[in-house]
Amino acid sequence: MKNYKCPITQKYAFRHLYNQLLEMCGINTTIRSRLMGHSETTNTGTYKKRRNLKTELDIINNHNKKHNQCLDIDTAKQRLLDNGFSLTDVDNILRIIYQ
């Protein structure tokens, strides 16, 4: 952050945005916490308290483009099956993606 002459406090804004994006893409609290290197208690406490409505609305409004939308697991599974993947392959692929 220093290389970009960004105030130290700004790095936390990026972490909060990252957490919001992960949540909106359907990533559960356990995985979000693990990715961010802290406990679920920290995620549900600190990060939930600091939700920014304007940021969340911007994410939702700008995420409506088809190429930017995350798929829920059931839709992803069906699309893979529709594209000729076997059920075993689909389960393995989704296990890796959604952990």
N, CA and C of each residue as an Amber inpcrd file, in Angstrom:
protein
   297
   0.8330000  -1.1940000   0.0000000   0.0000000   0.0000000   0.0000000
   0.8770000   1.2570000   0.0000000   2.0280000   1.1790000   0.6670000
   2.9200000   2.3420000   0.6930000   3.4450000   2.6600000  -0.6980000
   3.7240000   1.6350000  -1.4990000   4.2200000   1.8590000  -2.8620000
   3.2290000   2.6550000  -3.7020000   1.9460000   2.5330000  -3.3880000
   0.9120000   3.2480000  -4.1340000   0.5060000   4.5480000  -3.4430000
   1.2760000   4.8990000  -2.4020000   1.0110000   6.1150000  -1.6210000
  -0.4370000   6.1530000  -1.1140000  -0.9070000   4.9920000  -0.6940000
  -2.2660000   4.8560000  -0.1880000  -2.2130000   4.8700000   1.3380000
  -3.0290000   5.6720000   1.9850000  -3.0240000   5.6790000   3.4480000
  -3.2600000   4.2730000   4.0030000  -2.5810000   3.9540000   5.0740000
  -2.6700000   2.6180000   5.6680000  -4.1110000   2.2290000   5.9620000
  -4.9320000   3.1770000   6.3840000  -6.3210000   2.8440000   6.7140000
  -7.0980000   2.3530000   5.5010000  -6.6640000   2.7120000   4.2940000
  -7.3790000   2.3130000   3.1000000  -7.3240000   0.8140000   2.8460000
  -6.2840000   0.1490000   3.3230000  -6.2030000  -1.2910000   3.0760000
  -7.3940000  -2.0090000   3.7060000  -7.9080000  -1.4790000   4.7910000
  -9.0620000  -2.1040000   5.4200000 -10.3230000  -1.8990000   4.5940000
 -10.4000000  -0.7940000   3.8820000 -11.5470000  -0.5760000   2.9860000
 -11.5660000  -1.6520000   1.9110000 -10.3930000  -2.0220000   1.4010000
 -10.3170000  -3.0780000   0.3910000 -10.7280000  -4.4180000   0.9690000
 -10.3430000  -4.6810000   2.2120000 -10.7180000  -5.9460000   2.8540000
 -12.2370000  -6.0090000   3.0430000 -12.8360000  -4.9000000   3.4360000
 -14.2880000  -4.8710000   3.6140000 -15.0030000  -5.0560000   2.2790000
 -14.4920000  -4.4200000   1.2350000 -15.0740000  -4.5780000  -0.0870000
 -14.9370000  -6.0260000  -0.5530000 -13.7630000  -6.6170000  -0.3510000
 -13.5250000  -8.0110000  -0.7190000 -14.5260000  -8.9280000  -0.0150000
 -14.7230000  -8.7080000   1.2650000 -15.6640000  -9.5180000   2.0310000
 -17.0830000  -9.3690000   1.4810000 -17.4810000  -8.1340000   1.1630000
 -18.8190000  -7.9070000   0.6140000 -18.9810000  -8.6020000  -0.7370000
 -17.9730000  -8.5030000  -1.5930000 -18.0460000  -9.1520000  -2.9000000
 -18.1600000 -10.6640000  -2.7640000 -17.3760000 -11.2360000  -1.8680000
 -17.4440000 -12.6830000  -1.6500000 -18.8260000 -13.0910000  -1.1530000
 -19.3540000 -12.3300000  -0.2250000 -20.6770000 -12.6430000   0.3230000
 -21.7430000 -12.5600000  -0.7620000 -21.6710000 -11.5390000  -1.5860000
 -22.6720000 -11.3670000  -2.6320000 -22.5600000 -12.4330000  -3.7150000
 -21.4010000 -13.0610000  -3.8160000 -21.2180000 -14.1600000  -4.7700000
 -21.5850000 -15.5040000  -4.1490000 -22.0980000 -15.4780000  -2.9260000
 -22.5690000 -16.7030000  -2.2910000 -21.5200000 -17.4860000  -1.5270000
 -20.3610000 -16.8880000  -1.2900000 -19.3100000 -17.5720000  -0.5260000
 -19.6730000 -17.4830000   0.9550000 -19.7260000 -18.6320000   1.6130000
 -20.1750000 -18.6440000   3.0040000 -19.1420000 -18.0490000   3.9650000
 -19.5810000 -17.7670000   5.1860000 -18.7570000 -17.1020000   6.1900000
 -17.4950000 -17.8870000   6.5090000 -17.5900000 -19.1960000   6.5900000
 -16.4220000 -20.0220000   6.9140000 -15.3200000 -19.8310000   5.8830000
 -15.6810000 -19.9000000   4.6190000 -14.6850000 -19.7610000   3.5590000
 -14.1710000 -18.3240000   3.4860000 -15.0760000 -17.3310000   3.6010000
 -14.6340000 -15.9280000   3.5820000 -13.6470000 -15.6620000   4.7020000
 -13.9320000 -16.1810000   5.8770000 -13.0400000 -15.9800000   7.0210000
 -11.6820000 -16.6020000   6.7670000 -11.6900000 -17.8150000   6.2480000
 -10.4390000 -18.5200000   5.9570000  -9.6190000 -17.7550000   4.9120000
 -10.2770000 -17.2740000   3.8660000  -9.5780000 -16.5290000   2.8210000
  -8.9720000 -15.2280000   3.3470000  -9.6270000 -14.6420000   4.3330000
  -9.1570000 -13.3700000   4.8670000  -8.2330000 -13.5390000   6.0620000
  -8.0730000 -14.7830000   6.5190000  -7.1200000 -15.0460000   7.5970000
  -7.5950000 -14.6630000   8.9820000  -8.8830000 -14.7860000   9.2290000
  -9.3800000 -14.5260000  10.5780000 -10.5400000 -15.4540000  10.9100000
 -11.0740000 -15.2940000  12.0980000 -12.1300000 -16.1900000  12.5720000
 -13.4960000 -15.7910000  12.0190000 -14.4270000 -16.7330000  12.1180000
 -15.8070000 -16.4310000  11.7150000 -16.4040000 -15.3560000  12.6110000
 -16.0070000 -15.3450000  13.8740000 -16.5000000 -14.3310000  14.8120000
 -16.1050000 -12.9380000  14.3340000 -14.8690000 -12.7960000  13.8740000
 -14.4130000 -11.5050000  13.3530000 -15.2070000 -11.1300000  12.1170000
 -15.4400000 -12.1050000  11.2510000 -16.1740000 -11.8150000  10.0190000
 -17.5970000 -11.3840000  10.3190000 -18.2780000 -12.1210000  11.1700000
 -19.6770000 -11.7810000  11.4480000 -19.7970000 -10.5680000  12.3570000
 -18.7490000 -10.2480000  13.0910000 -18.7840000  -9.0830000  13.9690000
 -18.2980000  -7.8400000  13.2580000 -17.0070000  -7.7390000  13.1060000
 -16.3730000  -6.5500000  12.5380000 -16.8510000  -6.2360000  11.1300000
 -16.8490000  -7.2230000  10.2670000 -17.1700000  -6.9450000   8.8690000
 -18.6600000  -6.7090000   8.6420000 -19.5100000  -7.3710000   9.3870000
 -20.9540000  -7.1380000   9.2380000 -21.3350000  -5.7660000   9.7710000
 -20.6550000  -5.3170000  10.8270000 -20.9720000  -4.0180000  11.4160000
 -20.6380000  -2.8710000  10.4750000 -19.6780000  -3.0980000   9.5980000
 -19.1810000  -2.0140000   8.7650000 -19.6690000  -2.0960000   7.3310000
 -20.7690000  -2.7310000   7.1100000 -21.2970000  -2.8110000   5.7460000
 -21.5950000  -1.4070000   5.2570000 -21.2880000  -1.1640000   4.0140000
 -21.5000000   0.1360000   3.4190000 -22.6120000  -0.0020000   2.3840000
 -23.7610000   0.5840000   2.6600000 -24.9230000   0.4360000   1.7980000
 -24.6460000   0.9570000   0.3880000 -23.9730000   2.0920000   0.2700000
 -23.6750000   2.6290000  -1.0590000 -22.7920000   1.6620000  -1.8490000
 -21.7820000   1.1190000  -1.2030000 -20.9060000   0.1550000  -1.8830000
 -21.6950000  -1.0720000  -2.2940000 -22.5370000  -1.5610000  -1.4070000
 -23.3290000  -2.7480000  -1.7090000 -24.2790000  -2.4990000  -2.8820000
 -24.9180000  -1.3360000  -2.8970000 -25.8080000  -1.0050000  -4.0090000
 -25.0270000  -0.8800000  -5.3200000 -23.8370000  -0.2900000  -5.2590000
 -23.0020000  -0.1930000  -6.4600000 -22.6340000  -1.5790000  -6.9730000
 -22.2960000  -2.4770000  -6.0680000 -21.9380000  -3.8420000  -6.4580000
 -23.1240000  -4.5180000  -7.1290000 -24.2910000  -4.3890000  -6.5120000
 -25.4960000  -5.0290000  -7.0630000 -25.8220000  -4.4390000  -8.4340000
 -25.8340000  -3.1220000  -8.5250000 -26.1920000  -2.4630000  -9.7840000
 -25.1870000  -2.7480000 -10.8920000 -23.9170000  -2.8270000 -10.5520000
 -22.8940000  -3.0830000 -11.5590000 -22.6830000  -4.5690000 -11.7950000
 -23.3000000  -5.3950000 -10.9830000 -23.1530000  -6.8390000 -11.1090000
 -24.2850000  -7.4520000 -11.9180000 -25.1580000  -6.6260000 -12.4440000
 -26.2840000  -7.1580000 -13.2020000 -25.9090000  -7.5630000 -14.6220000
 -24.7250000  -7.2200000 -15.0700000 -24.2800000  -7.6280000 -16.3880000
 -24.0560000  -9.1320000 -16.3680000 -24.5510000  -9.8090000 -17.3830000
 -24.5230000 -11.2670000 -17.4190000 -23.1230000 -11.8380000 -17.2080000
 -22.1110000 -11.2390000 -17.7990000 -20.7590000 -11.7800000 -17.7010000
 -20.1290000 -11.5750000 -16.3270000 -20.7100000 -10.7500000 -15.4840000
 -20.1510000 -10.4940000 -14.1600000 -20.8480000 -11.2700000 -13.0500000
 -21.9540000 -11.9070000 -13.3460000 -22.7220000 -12.5390000 -12.2870000
 -22.1420000 -13.8770000 -11.8820000 -22.0890000 -14.0950000 -10.5760000
 -21.7100000 -15.3990000 -10.0530000 -22.9370000 -16.3030000 -10.1100000
 -22.7040000 -17.5510000 -10.3460000 -23.8060000 -18.5070000 -10.3820000
 -23.9480000 -19.1780000  -9.0260000 -25.1850000 -19.3980000  -8.6120000
 -25.3700000 -20.2000000  -7.4170000 -25.0240000 -21.6450000  -7.7860000
 -24.7750000 -22.4680000  -6.7960000 -24.2710000 -23.8210000  -7.0250000
 -25.2320000 -24.6800000  -7.8510000 -26.5330000 -24.5450000  -7.6260000
 -27.4930000 -25.3600000  -8.3780000 -27.5120000 -24.9850000  -9.8640000
 -27.4390000 -23.6780000 -10.1520000 -27.4100000 -23.2290000 -11.5460000
 -26.1200000 -23.6770000 -12.2200000 -24.9990000 -23.5470000 -11.5090000
 -23.7080000 -23.9760000 -12.0610000 -23.7400000 -25.4690000 -12.3780000
 -24.2990000 -26.2550000 -11.4710000 -24.3720000 -27.7020000 -11.6760000
 -25.2020000 -28.0360000 -12.9190000 -26.3420000 -27.3960000 -13.0390000
 -27.2110000 -27.6680000 -14.1770000 -26.5670000 -27.2550000 -15.4930000
 -25.8870000 -26.1240000 -15.5070000 -25.2290000 -25.6680000 -16.7420000
 -24.1110000 -26.6120000 -17.1630000 -23.3590000 -27.1220000 -16.1880000
 -22.3040000 -28.0810000 -16.5100000 -22.9000000 -29.3740000 -17.0670000
 -23.9760000 -29.8390000 -16.4370000 -24.6330000 -31.0540000 -16.9260000
 -25.1860000 -30.8350000 -18.3300000 -25.7760000 -29.6620000 -18.5650000
 -26.3220000 -29.3420000 -19.8870000 -25.2440000 -29.2800000 -20.9630000
 -24.0050000 -29.0180000 -20.5480000 -22.8940000 -28.9140000 -21.4900000
 -22.1360000 -30.2290000 -21.6490000 -22.7370000 -31.3340000 -21.1830000
 -22.1750000 -32.6420000 -21.4540000 -21.2150000 -33.1990000 -20.4220000
 -21.0180000 -32.5200000 -19.2990000 -20.1580000 -33.0650000 -18.2530000
 -20.9080000 -34.1630000 -17.5030000 -20.1770000 -35.1790000 -17.0750000
 -20.8150000 -36.2530000 -16.2980000 -21.0930000 -35.7470000 -14.8880000
 -22.0040000 -36.4090000 -14.2060000 -22.3460000 -36.0220000 -12.8390000
 -21.1180000 -36.0870000 -11.9340000 -20.2720000 -37.0970000 -12.1210000
 -19.0460000 -37.2280000 -11.3170000 -18.1210000 -36.0410000 -11.5630000
 -17.9440000 -35.6740000 -12.8460000 -17.1040000 -34.5210000 -13.1780000
 -17.6830000 -33.2380000 -12.5840000 -18.9810000 -33.0730000 -12.6930000
 -19.6430000 -31.8830000 -12.1570000 -19.4180000 -31.7870000 -10.6550000
 -19.6290000 -32.8860000  -9.9480000 -19.4290000 -32.8830000  -8.4950000
 -17.9920000 -32.5240000  -8.1360000 -17.0360000 -33.0650000  -8.8800000
 -15.6230000 -32.7650000  -8.6030000 -15.2860000 -31.3060000  -8.9020000
 -15.7860000 -30.8020000 -10.0110000 -15.5400000 -29.4070000 -10.3760000
 -16.1260000 -28.4700000  -9.3200000 -17.3720000 -28.7010000  -8.9430000
 -18.0270000 -27.8170000  -7.9750000 -17.4240000 -27.9450000  -6.5840000
 -16.9510000 -29.1130000  -6.2490000 -16.2830000 -29.2990000  -4.9480000
 -15.0460000 -28.4120000  -4.8820000 -14.3180000 -28.3180000  -5.9910000
 -13.1310000 -27.4720000  -6.0280000 -13.5060000 -25.9900000  -5.9870000
 -14.4780000 -25.5890000  -6.7840000 -14.8500000 -24.1860000  -6.8660000
 -15.4960000 -23.6810000  -5.5760000 -16.4600000 -24.4190000  -5.0790000
 -17.2370000 -23.9610000  -3.9260000 -16.7040000 -24.4870000  -2.6010000
 -15.6910000 -25.3470000  -2.6530000 -15.0580000 -25.9270000  -1.4610000
 -16.0640000 -26.5600000  -0.5440000
